[in-house]
């Protein structure tokens, strides 16, 4: 989230799209309702299904799953055509005036530079025109046909109401209703926020879905302001923290790119990953990259990281350079593909249930049988720990050795958690670990200590990163939190904690395991443990609590907050001030950099993480295009969409071996979308074991319209079988007015929706919905397309996965 | 005389309740107080964070004799102000669940059962497997001949259920081994 | 001073924090539930001895507009409880009223109430609240978390509610809040109403016509059962 949970109360219009906030982030809805009740804000829910969120919104607009870019593209066109954008903001704070290389083109759904063999774009024609000093050429009049603003207009000129309506299944009246309400926030004294979640990310156009909100928020002047922002409602806690700490293939902690094979030295790495600008008014924060990378290496390898040995840079494994859709992609998509082929020997799956929660889960279950060994740390047995006796798998034929370590509950250990709004808070230990369970941190330390001992004793292949590790004897969350925040490894303050970003050096005298948290644990205190509600009057008005826990970066609650003020540092809307320049310094929230506002001497642009500091209406960073373009989901009920001849995202990651139904396949005419629900968590392995939760949501269901039920002869409560090209799943029919048939290109398209929390280790409740979903990924993130695939449905004569008996739940021992 | 529940309350609701009830010959028994003992009386309060959804609501665990006896929302957290949803309301049941894995368990190749093992047995056997696998299959150079020094035959599929400190530890260990196939629920 | 709940359904998101928190606080085990033959989010299907609180779901379609009403059902703690009337005829002290709060409490003595007496209690209750635990013989329902209220803590359902749907406090304050909210909510929902204000200590604000909630939501003889889903 760029903004905070509480900040939602400051909005005039809350567009919830790709999220079911009331069900999946229930507590945040108090702030949504506050905006409605106290500011008269409009609450709009755009989603395939009418849910508990829709019930509390001013209106709900049903949208066919996978057509969000068409929907949002129509909004961009609406805003541009009616000139509803915030002109001063667009002129001063975005790259609207930037001139793009005249060789850039967009033809029939494909941008210039596409190579169909590798499915990769050569982005050279997408770049900006530069002058002799290296500055991007601009046309402040915004009239140059190659300027970003004109290209944006041209690109979305095709997104007219009738075309958008025809493909999304949203009536033109509903389109205008949403566009009008949201575009009204393009005024200086109005703010609109966009809340999204996995409903946007889990598509083959996931990142481009989000880009549409970036473009809209920049056009309307809603980025960086109170009551605005682009707000990813992050899922699991601690998914924000574990992303920051990079349990991910493509980055190191603190969003430092994974070293690739073409960067053999630290100097190569710094050169390749450190952006440059010639603009004096740009902070270009990532210009500091070398400091963060060296400090990271110092934290990893301690005194063994020296200037002479490149701070141990060579000890980090290098990824391949992405030269095709799969080169250098080490995400789970390709991990399990490799496992299917028998090329993986072993590994760890911790507090994670892929046999339940990863698409085409029949394949995942089989893939694990190809491993020699697997080790897990879990709180309950689940479909993954027990994959070797899954339905249809004979344990006597499964070679895999499985080590299952008992993991203790959060209440039995301490540490810190980062919320969706980047607030890092401390949780304390209430009880001793039950039985012989231990904290996952402790388990990993014990395993690694043994491995380190073996390498020290016996030697081994490339032992340097292992024996030189700056490691731990035992798990102590306070000690690790200090290392994360960072300390001086040399100089006059050696041994002391860093106070913040300003302390970082690239000479090996500073260390931090995750630079973004610098300043969270200082010499004086562990600020993650703070619980004071003290505020200044200005902070109180907008709901900032700077003395409660600690928020990265530098305790800043609202990112890009320099965009909430004009060039003179005065808020666009004084009633919603988050920062203000008092002539000498900023007051309110922690400003994005202490430098003066743009019009003053030494003033800076607001978007400090971008090289030039300007919001990108047009961006060259993504692999699948500088503007979002509508493409159909990999499995789609239509054979053409009318925006271009390119049906699907040309860069989508199609993993070999995944079965995909052809477009418009009459065997699978129904759109399936999947989701979670309030009462269970993700794959459900924890919540299914809680009596009161299983009581409230006991069995796998499929929500469908009355119209579809009638067509198929299905009644509410009937057992049904869903079938995709990949597998079959039993579910209970929930026939409801909350799902409606869509009119798409004049024809009826049905959609059904299912949760994925029910699995076979709790007998009688149903098994993995993800046996239906497909494995194709977004080209930028490799997130699979959980939210749209094609299925058929029929009434079941008999069921084996669902019990007619009432489901027994665990005894209560509270 | 048969009085339906609806008629009864209608009369009461009309403000003539006392009269009507009196007319039926019933008197109120009013107790001084009727409250059970408060089960959290004298309990130690420990603050934690709900493990579901990234609103990250705080809650208070009431602990007696080293055991969690009740949990409820922490009113001091400015975002939730003491509230919890259905999931967050069940922390007590969750921590005290009898279904939990409480011992190190091992499943041998082709076995149909779990076996209980000691921590040291598990750690020693696993560390040996990790080292042997790594030493046998480590990739020094990629197909193009560039030095990559990575371990492609092992993977870590991790968890957003960890604290930051645990995540940091896990990533540091896996990167030290040279793993590149590393991922977690950020994509789910 | 006598206490009152104010339940503002216009703010309810059916997160079921109240339903589950109540159960957890009471330490109740779960019922066996299923979706086959039922097909609704409303689980368990009805109030029972192990659920003092149940969020009821009713959905309708009015032209293109979907209406999904949530109703966190519970004992209304009537100001003059007819269940007591029924019980007193058999066992004095089985149903008592707490002096300080006005809470209607079912005591251990309800064990002694006969089958007929229990049926009469159910029949007298306008909202069909009393339930008998067949194992223990106790008749039970919401007890206002009296032990919490005595220690100035909120009843668990109110404490847990994220959105301000559940409110609890002194009766005059709650009624003032109820009328204040009614005036506001009426602007968006002209059919909004407070249910049975004068005769209950659990006052509901509903947004739609009475027949768009479950059939015992209020004292209206003519109310119809809403379609369940």
CSV table of N, CA, C and O in Angstrom, one decimal, chain B residues 1-10 12-13 16-18 21 24 26-41 60 70-75 80-86 89-94, chain C residues 15-17 20-21 24-27 78-82 84-85 88 92-93 96-99 105 107-108 122-127 143 146-148 150-151 153 156 159-162 198-199 215-216 218-221:
chain,number,residue,atom,x,y,z
B,1,UNK,N,-56.0,-20.3,29.4
B,1,UNK,CA,-55.8,-19.2,28.5
B,1,UNK,C,-54.5,-19.3,27.7
B,1,UNK,O,-53.5,-19.5,28.3
B,2,UNK,N,-54.7,-19.3,26.4
B,2,UNK,CA,-53.5,-19.5,25.6
B,2,UNK,C,-53.0,-18.1,25.1
B,2,UNK,O,-53.8,-17.4,24.4
B,3,UNK,N,-51.8,-17.8,25.4
B,3,UNK,CA,-51.3,-16.5,24.9
B,3,UNK,C,-50.1,-16.8,24.0
B,3,UNK,O,-49.2,-17.5,24.4
B,4,UNK,N,-50.2,-16.3,22.8
B,4,UNK,CA,-49.0,-16.6,21.9
B,4,UNK,C,-47.9,-15.6,22.2
B,4,UNK,O,-48.1,-14.5,22.8
B,5,UNK,N,-46.7,-16.0,21.8
B,5,UNK,CA,-45.6,-15.1,22.1
B,5,UNK,C,-45.7,-13.8,21.5
B,5,UNK,O,-45.4,-12.7,22.0
B,6,UNK,N,-46.3,-13.7,20.3
B,6,UNK,CA,-46.4,-12.5,19.6
B,6,UNK,C,-47.4,-11.5,20.3
B,6,UNK,O,-47.1,-10.4,20.6
B,7,UNK,N,-48.5,-12.1,20.8
B,7,UNK,CA,-49.5,-11.3,21.5
B,7,UNK,C,-48.9,-10.7,22.8
B,7,UNK,O,-49.1,-9.6,23.1
B,8,UNK,N,-48.2,-11.6,23.4
B,8,UNK,CA,-47.6,-11.2,24.7
B,8,UNK,C,-46.7,-10.0,24.5
B,8,UNK,O,-46.9,-9.0,25.2
B,9,UNK,N,-45.8,-10.1,23.6
B,9,UNK,CA,-44.9,-9.0,23.4
B,9,UNK,C,-45.5,-7.7,22.9
B,9,UNK,O,-45.1,-6.6,23.2
B,10,UNK,N,-46.6,-7.9,22.1
B,10,UNK,CA,-47.3,-6.8,21.5
B,10,UNK,C,-47.9,-6.0,22.7
B,10,UNK,O,-47.8,-4.7,22.7
B,12,UNK,N,-46.9,-6.0,25.8
B,12,UNK,CA,-45.7,-5.4,26.5
B,12,UNK,C,-45.2,-4.2,25.8
B,12,UNK,O,-45.0,-3.2,26.4
B,13,UNK,N,-45.1,-4.4,24.5
B,13,UNK,CA,-44.5,-3.3,23.6
B,13,UNK,C,-45.4,-2.1,23.7
B,13,UNK,O,-44.9,-1.0,23.5
B,16,UNK,N,-48.2,-1.5,28.2
B,16,UNK,CA,-49.1,-2.0,29.2
B,16,UNK,C,-48.6,-3.3,29.8
B,16,UNK,O,-49.3,-4.1,30.4
B,17,UNK,N,-47.3,-3.5,29.6
B,17,UNK,CA,-46.7,-4.8,29.9
B,17,UNK,C,-46.9,-5.2,31.4
B,17,UNK,O,-47.4,-6.3,31.7
B,18,UNK,N,-46.6,-4.3,32.3
B,18,UNK,CA,-46.6,-4.6,33.7
B,18,UNK,C,-48.0,-5.0,34.1
B,18,UNK,O,-48.3,-6.0,34.8
B,21,UNK,N,-48.8,-8.4,32.5
B,21,UNK,CA,-48.2,-9.5,33.1
B,21,UNK,C,-48.7,-9.7,34.5
B,21,UNK,O,-49.0,-10.8,35.0
B,24,UNK,N,-51.7,-11.6,34.6
B,24,UNK,CA,-51.5,-13.0,34.4
B,24,UNK,C,-51.0,-13.7,35.7
B,24,UNK,O,-50.7,-14.9,35.8
B,26,UNK,N,-48.1,-13.0,37.4
B,26,UNK,CA,-46.6,-13.4,37.5
B,26,UNK,C,-45.9,-12.2,38.1
B,26,UNK,O,-46.2,-11.1,37.9
B,27,UNK,N,-44.9,-12.6,39.0
B,27,UNK,CA,-44.1,-11.5,39.5
B,27,UNK,C,-42.7,-11.7,39.1
B,27,UNK,O,-42.2,-12.8,38.8
B,28,UNK,N,-41.9,-10.6,39.1
B,28,UNK,CA,-40.5,-10.7,38.7
B,28,UNK,C,-39.6,-11.1,39.9
B,28,UNK,O,-39.8,-10.6,41.0
B,29,UNK,N,-38.7,-12.0,39.6
B,29,UNK,CA,-37.7,-12.3,40.6
B,29,UNK,C,-36.4,-11.6,40.1
B,29,UNK,O,-35.9,-11.9,39.0
B,30,UNK,N,-36.0,-10.6,40.8
B,30,UNK,CA,-34.8,-9.8,40.4
B,30,UNK,C,-33.7,-10.2,41.3
B,30,UNK,O,-33.7,-10.0,42.5
B,31,UNK,N,-32.6,-10.7,40.7
B,31,UNK,CA,-31.4,-11.1,41.5
B,31,UNK,C,-30.6,-9.9,41.7
B,31,UNK,O,-30.6,-8.9,40.9
B,32,UNK,N,-29.7,-9.9,42.7
B,32,UNK,CA,-28.8,-8.8,42.9
B,32,UNK,C,-27.8,-8.8,41.7
B,32,UNK,O,-27.5,-7.7,41.2
B,33,UNK,N,-27.2,-9.9,41.4
B,33,UNK,CA,-26.2,-10.0,40.4
B,33,UNK,C,-26.2,-11.4,39.9
B,33,UNK,O,-26.3,-12.3,40.7
B,34,UNK,N,-25.9,-11.6,38.7
B,34,UNK,CA,-25.8,-13.0,38.2
B,34,UNK,C,-24.7,-13.1,37.2
B,34,UNK,O,-24.9,-13.2,36.0
B,35,UNK,N,-23.5,-13.1,37.7
B,35,UNK,CA,-22.4,-13.1,36.8
B,35,UNK,C,-21.5,-14.3,37.2
B,35,UNK,O,-21.2,-14.5,38.4
B,36,UNK,N,-21.0,-15.0,36.2
B,36,UNK,CA,-20.0,-16.1,36.4
B,36,UNK,C,-18.6,-15.4,36.8
B,36,UNK,O,-18.5,-14.2,36.6
B,37,UNK,N,-17.7,-16.2,37.2
B,37,UNK,CA,-16.4,-15.6,37.4
B,37,UNK,C,-15.7,-15.3,36.1
B,37,UNK,O,-15.9,-16.0,35.1
B,38,UNK,N,-15.0,-14.2,36.0
B,38,UNK,CA,-14.4,-13.8,34.8
B,38,UNK,C,-13.2,-14.8,34.6
B,38,UNK,O,-12.3,-14.8,35.4
B,39,UNK,N,-13.2,-15.5,33.4
B,39,UNK,CA,-12.1,-16.5,33.3
B,39,UNK,C,-10.7,-15.9,33.0
B,39,UNK,O,-9.7,-16.5,33.1
B,40,UNK,N,-10.7,-14.6,32.7
B,40,UNK,CA,-9.4,-14.0,32.5
B,40,UNK,C,-8.9,-13.2,33.7
B,40,UNK,O,-7.9,-12.5,33.6
B,41,UNK,N,-9.7,-13.3,34.8
B,41,UNK,CA,-9.3,-12.6,36.0
B,41,UNK,C,-7.9,-13.1,36.5
B,41,UNK,O,-7.6,-14.3,36.6
B,60,UNK,N,-4.7,-9.6,22.3
B,60,UNK,CA,-4.2,-9.8,23.6
B,60,UNK,C,-4.4,-11.3,24.0
B,60,UNK,O,-5.6,-11.8,23.9
B,70,UNK,N,-7.5,-17.4,26.9
B,70,UNK,CA,-8.4,-16.6,26.1
B,70,UNK,C,-7.7,-15.6,25.3
B,70,UNK,O,-6.5,-15.3,25.6
B,71,UNK,N,-8.3,-15.2,24.1
B,71,UNK,CA,-7.7,-14.2,23.3
B,71,UNK,C,-8.8,-13.2,22.9
B,71,UNK,O,-9.9,-13.6,22.7
B,72,UNK,N,-8.4,-11.9,22.8
B,72,UNK,CA,-9.3,-10.9,22.3
B,72,UNK,C,-8.6,-9.7,21.7
B,72,UNK,O,-7.4,-9.6,21.9
B,73,UNK,N,-9.3,-8.9,21.0
B,73,UNK,CA,-8.6,-7.8,20.2
B,73,UNK,C,-8.0,-6.8,21.2
B,73,UNK,O,-8.4,-6.6,22.3
B,74,UNK,N,-6.9,-6.2,20.7
B,74,UNK,CA,-6.1,-5.2,21.4
B,74,UNK,C,-6.7,-3.8,21.1
B,74,UNK,O,-6.4,-3.3,20.0
B,75,UNK,N,-7.4,-3.1,22.0
B,75,UNK,CA,-7.9,-1.8,21.7
B,75,UNK,C,-6.9,-0.8,21.5
B,75,UNK,O,-7.2,0.3,20.9
B,80,UNK,N,-7.3,-1.4,14.2
B,80,UNK,CA,-8.5,-2.3,14.5
B,80,UNK,C,-9.2,-1.8,15.8
B,80,UNK,O,-10.4,-2.1,15.9
B,81,UNK,N,-8.6,-1.1,16.6
B,81,UNK,CA,-9.2,-0.6,17.9
B,81,UNK,C,-9.9,-1.7,18.7
B,81,UNK,O,-11.0,-1.5,19.2
B,82,UNK,N,-9.3,-2.9,18.7
B,82,UNK,CA,-9.9,-3.9,19.5
B,82,UNK,C,-10.7,-5.0,18.8
B,82,UNK,O,-11.1,-6.0,19.3
B,83,UNK,N,-11.0,-4.7,17.5
B,83,UNK,CA,-11.9,-5.6,16.7
B,83,UNK,C,-11.1,-6.7,16.1
B,83,UNK,O,-9.9,-6.7,16.0
B,84,UNK,N,-11.8,-7.8,15.8
B,84,UNK,CA,-11.3,-8.9,15.1
B,84,UNK,C,-12.4,-9.5,14.2
B,84,UNK,O,-13.6,-9.4,14.5
B,85,UNK,N,-12.0,-10.2,13.1
B,85,UNK,CA,-13.0,-10.9,12.3
B,85,UNK,C,-13.1,-12.3,12.8
B,85,UNK,O,-12.6,-12.7,13.8
B,86,UNK,N,-13.8,-13.1,12.1
B,86,UNK,CA,-14.1,-14.5,12.5
B,86,UNK,C,-12.8,-15.3,12.7
B,86,UNK,O,-12.6,-16.0,13.7
B,89,UNK,N,-10.8,-14.0,15.7
B,89,UNK,CA,-11.4,-14.3,17.0
B,89,UNK,C,-11.1,-15.7,17.5
B,89,UNK,O,-11.5,-16.1,18.6
B,90,UNK,N,-10.4,-16.5,16.7
B,90,UNK,CA,-10.2,-17.9,17.1
B,90,UNK,C,-8.7,-18.3,17.6
B,90,UNK,O,-8.4,-19.4,17.6
B,91,UNK,N,-7.9,-17.3,17.9
B,91,UNK,CA,-6.5,-17.5,18.2
B,91,UNK,C,-6.4,-18.5,19.4
B,91,UNK,O,-5.5,-19.3,19.4
B,92,UNK,N,-7.3,-18.4,20.3
B,92,UNK,CA,-7.2,-19.4,21.5
B,92,UNK,C,-7.4,-20.8,21.0
B,92,UNK,O,-6.6,-21.7,21.4
B,93,UNK,N,-8.4,-21.1,20.2
B,93,UNK,CA,-8.5,-22.4,19.7
B,93,UNK,C,-7.4,-22.9,18.8
B,93,UNK,O,-7.0,-24.0,18.8
B,94,UNK,N,-6.8,-21.9,18.1
B,94,UNK,CA,-5.8,-22.2,17.2
B,94,UNK,C,-4.5,-22.7,17.9
B,94,UNK,O,-3.9,-23.7,17.6
C,15,UNK,N,-18.8,-10.4,8.8
C,15,UNK,CA,-17.5,-11.0,8.9
C,15,UNK,C,-17.6,-12.1,9.9
C,15,UNK,O,-16.7,-12.9,10.0
C,16,UNK,N,-18.7,-12.1,10.7
C,16,UNK,CA,-19.0,-13.2,11.7
C,16,UNK,C,-18.0,-13.2,12.8
C,16,UNK,O,-17.8,-14.2,13.5
C,17,UNK,N,-17.3,-12.1,13.0
C,17,UNK,CA,-16.4,-12.0,14.2
C,17,UNK,C,-17.2,-12.2,15.4
C,17,UNK,O,-16.8,-12.8,16.4
C,20,UNK,N,-18.3,-15.9,16.0
C,20,UNK,CA,-17.2,-16.8,16.4
C,20,UNK,C,-16.6,-16.4,17.8
C,20,UNK,O,-16.3,-17.2,18.6
C,21,UNK,N,-16.5,-15.1,18.0
C,21,UNK,CA,-15.9,-14.6,19.3
C,21,UNK,C,-16.8,-15.1,20.4
C,21,UNK,O,-16.3,-15.4,21.5
C,24,UNK,N,-16.1,-18.7,21.1
C,24,UNK,CA,-14.8,-18.8,21.7
C,24,UNK,C,-14.8,-18.4,23.1
C,24,UNK,O,-14.3,-19.1,24.0
C,25,UNK,N,-15.5,-17.3,23.4
C,25,UNK,CA,-15.5,-16.8,24.8
C,25,UNK,C,-16.3,-17.8,25.7
C,25,UNK,O,-15.9,-18.1,26.8
C,26,UNK,N,-17.4,-18.4,25.1
C,26,UNK,CA,-18.2,-19.3,25.9
C,26,UNK,C,-17.5,-20.7,26.0
C,26,UNK,O,-17.9,-21.5,26.8
C,27,UNK,N,-16.5,-20.9,25.1
C,27,UNK,CA,-15.8,-22.2,25.1
C,27,UNK,C,-16.7,-23.3,24.6
C,27,UNK,O,-16.5,-24.5,25.0
C,78,UNK,N,-35.5,-9.0,26.4
C,78,UNK,CA,-36.8,-8.2,26.5
C,78,UNK,C,-36.9,-7.5,27.8
C,78,UNK,O,-36.5,-8.0,28.9
C,79,UNK,N,-37.5,-6.3,27.8
C,79,UNK,CA,-37.6,-5.6,29.0
C,79,UNK,C,-38.6,-6.3,30.0
C,79,UNK,O,-38.5,-6.2,31.2
C,80,UNK,N,-39.5,-7.0,29.4
C,80,UNK,CA,-40.4,-7.9,30.2
C,80,UNK,C,-40.5,-9.2,29.5
C,80,UNK,O,-41.4,-9.5,28.7
C,81,UNK,N,-39.5,-10.1,29.9
C,81,UNK,CA,-39.3,-11.3,29.1
C,81,UNK,C,-40.4,-12.3,29.3
C,81,UNK,O,-40.6,-12.9,30.4
C,82,UNK,N,-41.1,-12.7,28.2
C,82,UNK,CA,-42.1,-13.7,28.3
C,82,UNK,C,-41.6,-15.1,28.6
C,82,UNK,O,-42.3,-15.9,29.1
C,84,UNK,N,-39.5,-15.8,30.8
C,84,UNK,CA,-39.5,-15.8,32.2
C,84,UNK,C,-40.9,-16.2,32.7
C,84,UNK,O,-41.1,-16.9,33.7
C,85,UNK,N,-41.8,-15.5,32.1
C,85,UNK,CA,-43.2,-15.8,32.4
C,85,UNK,C,-43.5,-17.3,32.3
C,85,UNK,O,-44.1,-17.9,33.2
C,88,UNK,N,-41.2,-19.3,35.0
C,88,UNK,CA,-41.6,-19.1,36.4
C,88,UNK,C,-42.8,-20.0,36.8
C,88,UNK,O,-42.9,-20.4,37.9
C,92,UNK,N,-39.1,-21.5,39.7
C,92,UNK,CA,-38.7,-20.2,40.0
C,92,UNK,C,-37.1,-20.1,40.0
C,92,UNK,O,-36.5,-21.1,40.5
C,93,UNK,N,-36.6,-19.0,39.5
C,93,UNK,CA,-35.2,-18.9,39.5
C,93,UNK,C,-34.5,-19.5,38.3
C,93,UNK,O,-33.3,-19.5,38.1
C,96,UNK,N,-33.9,-15.5,35.3
C,96,UNK,CA,-33.8,-14.3,36.2
C,96,UNK,C,-33.4,-13.1,35.4
C,96,UNK,O,-32.9,-13.2,34.3
C,97,UNK,N,-33.7,-12.0,36.0
C,97,UNK,CA,-33.3,-10.7,35.3
C,97,UNK,C,-32.2,-10.0,36.2
C,97,UNK,O,-32.5,-9.8,37.4
C,98,UNK,N,-31.1,-9.7,35.6
C,98,UNK,CA,-30.1,-9.1,36.4
C,98,UNK,C,-30.5,-7.6,36.7
C,98,UNK,O,-30.8,-6.9,35.8
C,99,UNK,N,-30.4,-7.3,37.9
C,99,UNK,CA,-30.9,-6.0,38.4
C,99,UNK,C,-30.1,-4.8,37.7
C,99,UNK,O,-30.7,-3.9,37.2
C,105,UNK,N,-31.3,-13.8,32.2
C,105,UNK,CA,-30.3,-14.9,32.4
C,105,UNK,C,-31.0,-16.2,32.6
C,105,UNK,O,-32.0,-16.3,33.4
C,107,UNK,N,-30.6,-19.8,34.1
C,107,UNK,CA,-29.7,-20.4,35.1
C,107,UNK,C,-29.6,-21.9,35.0
C,107,UNK,O,-30.3,-22.5,34.2
C,108,UNK,N,-28.8,-22.5,35.9
C,108,UNK,CA,-28.7,-24.0,36.0
C,108,UNK,C,-30.0,-24.6,36.2
C,108,UNK,O,-30.3,-25.7,35.8
C,122,UNK,N,-40.2,-21.5,24.5
C,122,UNK,CA,-40.0,-21.3,23.1
C,122,UNK,C,-41.2,-20.6,22.4
C,122,UNK,O,-41.0,-19.7,21.6
C,123,UNK,N,-42.3,-21.1,22.8
C,123,UNK,CA,-43.6,-20.5,22.2
C,123,UNK,C,-43.8,-19.1,22.6
C,123,UNK,O,-44.2,-18.2,21.9
C,124,UNK,N,-43.5,-18.8,23.9
C,124,UNK,CA,-43.7,-17.5,24.4
C,124,UNK,C,-42.6,-16.5,23.8
C,124,UNK,O,-42.9,-15.3,23.7
C,125,UNK,N,-41.4,-17.0,23.5
C,125,UNK,CA,-40.4,-16.1,23.0
C,125,UNK,C,-40.8,-15.6,21.6
C,125,UNK,O,-41.0,-16.4,20.7
C,126,UNK,N,-40.9,-14.3,21.4
C,126,UNK,CA,-41.3,-13.8,20.1
C,126,UNK,C,-40.2,-14.1,19.0
C,126,UNK,O,-40.5,-13.9,17.8
C,127,UNK,N,-39.0,-14.4,19.4
C,127,UNK,CA,-37.9,-14.5,18.5
C,127,UNK,C,-37.3,-15.9,18.4
C,127,UNK,O,-36.3,-16.1,17.8
C,143,UNK,N,-26.1,-14.5,27.3
C,143,UNK,CA,-26.1,-14.1,28.7
C,143,UNK,C,-25.6,-12.6,28.8
C,143,UNK,O,-25.2,-12.2,29.9
C,146,UNK,N,-22.4,-11.2,31.0
C,146,UNK,CA,-22.6,-10.5,32.2
C,146,UNK,C,-21.3,-10.3,33.0
C,146,UNK,O,-21.0,-9.3,33.6
C,147,UNK,N,-20.5,-11.4,33.1
C,147,UNK,CA,-19.3,-11.3,33.9
C,147,UNK,C,-18.3,-10.3,33.3
C,147,UNK,O,-17.5,-9.7,34.1
C,148,UNK,N,-18.4,-10.1,32.0
C,148,UNK,CA,-17.5,-9.1,31.4
C,148,UNK,C,-18.1,-7.7,31.7
C,148,UNK,O,-17.4,-6.7,32.1
C,150,UNK,N,-19.9,-6.7,34.1
C,150,UNK,CA,-19.7,-6.3,35.5
C,150,UNK,C,-18.3,-5.7,35.7
C,150,UNK,O,-18.1,-5.0,36.7
C,151,UNK,N,-17.4,-6.2,34.9
C,151,UNK,CA,-16.0,-5.7,35.1
C,151,UNK,C,-15.8,-4.5,34.1
C,151,UNK,O,-14.6,-4.3,33.7
C,153,UNK,N,-16.2,-4.5,31.0
C,153,UNK,CA,-15.7,-4.9,29.7
C,153,UNK,C,-17.0,-5.0,28.8
C,153,UNK,O,-18.1,-5.3,29.2
C,156,UNK,N,-18.5,-9.8,24.4
C,156,UNK,CA,-17.5,-10.2,23.4
C,156,UNK,C,-17.9,-9.9,22.0
C,156,UNK,O,-17.1,-9.5,21.2
C,159,UNK,N,-17.2,-6.2,21.5
C,159,UNK,CA,-15.8,-5.9,21.5
C,159,UNK,C,-15.2,-6.3,20.2
C,159,UNK,O,-14.3,-5.6,19.7
C,160,UNK,N,-15.7,-7.4,19.6
C,160,UNK,CA,-15.0,-7.9,18.4
C,160,UNK,C,-15.4,-7.2,17.1
C,160,UNK,O,-14.7,-7.2,16.1
C,161,UNK,N,-16.6,-6.6,17.1
C,161,UNK,CA,-17.1,-6.0,15.9
C,161,UNK,C,-16.3,-4.9,15.3
C,161,UNK,O,-15.9,-4.0,16.0
C,162,UNK,N,-15.8,-5.1,14.0
C,162,UNK,CA,-14.9,-4.1,13.5
C,162,UNK,C,-15.6,-2.8,13.0
C,162,UNK,O,-14.9,-1.8,12.9
C,198,UNK,N,-39.1,-0.5,22.2
C,198,UNK,CA,-39.6,-0.3,23.6
C,198,UNK,C,-39.6,-1.6,24.4
C,198,UNK,O,-39.6,-1.5,25.6
C,199,UNK,N,-39.6,-2.7,23.7
C,199,UNK,CA,-39.8,-3.9,24.5
C,199,UNK,C,-38.5,-4.8,24.6
C,199,UNK,O,-38.5,-5.9,25.1
C,215,UNK,N,-37.7,-14.7,9.3
C,215,UNK,CA,-39.1,-14.4,9.7
C,215,UNK,C,-39.3,-14.0,11.1
C,215,UNK,O,-40.4,-13.6,11.4
C,216,UNK,N,-38.3,-14.3,12.0
C,216,UNK,CA,-38.6,-13.9,13.4
C,216,UNK,C,-37.7,-12.7,13.8
C,216,UNK,O,-37.4,-12.5,14.9
C,218,UNK,N,-38.5,-9.7,13.9
C,218,UNK,CA,-39.3,-8.7,14.6
C,218,UNK,C,-40.7,-9.2,14.9
C,218,UNK,O,-41.1,-10.3,14.5
C,219,UNK,N,-41.5,-8.4,15.5
C,219,UNK,CA,-42.7,-8.8,16.0
C,219,UNK,C,-43.9,-8.7,15.0
C,219,UNK,O,-45.0,-8.6,15.4
C,220,UNK,N,-43.6,-8.7,13.8
C,220,UNK,CA,-44.6,-8.5,12.8
C,220,UNK,C,-45.3,-9.8,12.4
C,220,UNK,O,-44.7,-10.7,11.8
C,221,UNK,N,-46.5,-10.0,12.7
C,221,UNK,CA,-47.3,-11.2,12.4
C,221,UNK,C,-47.2,-11.6,11.0
C,221,UNK,O,-47.3,-12.7,10.6
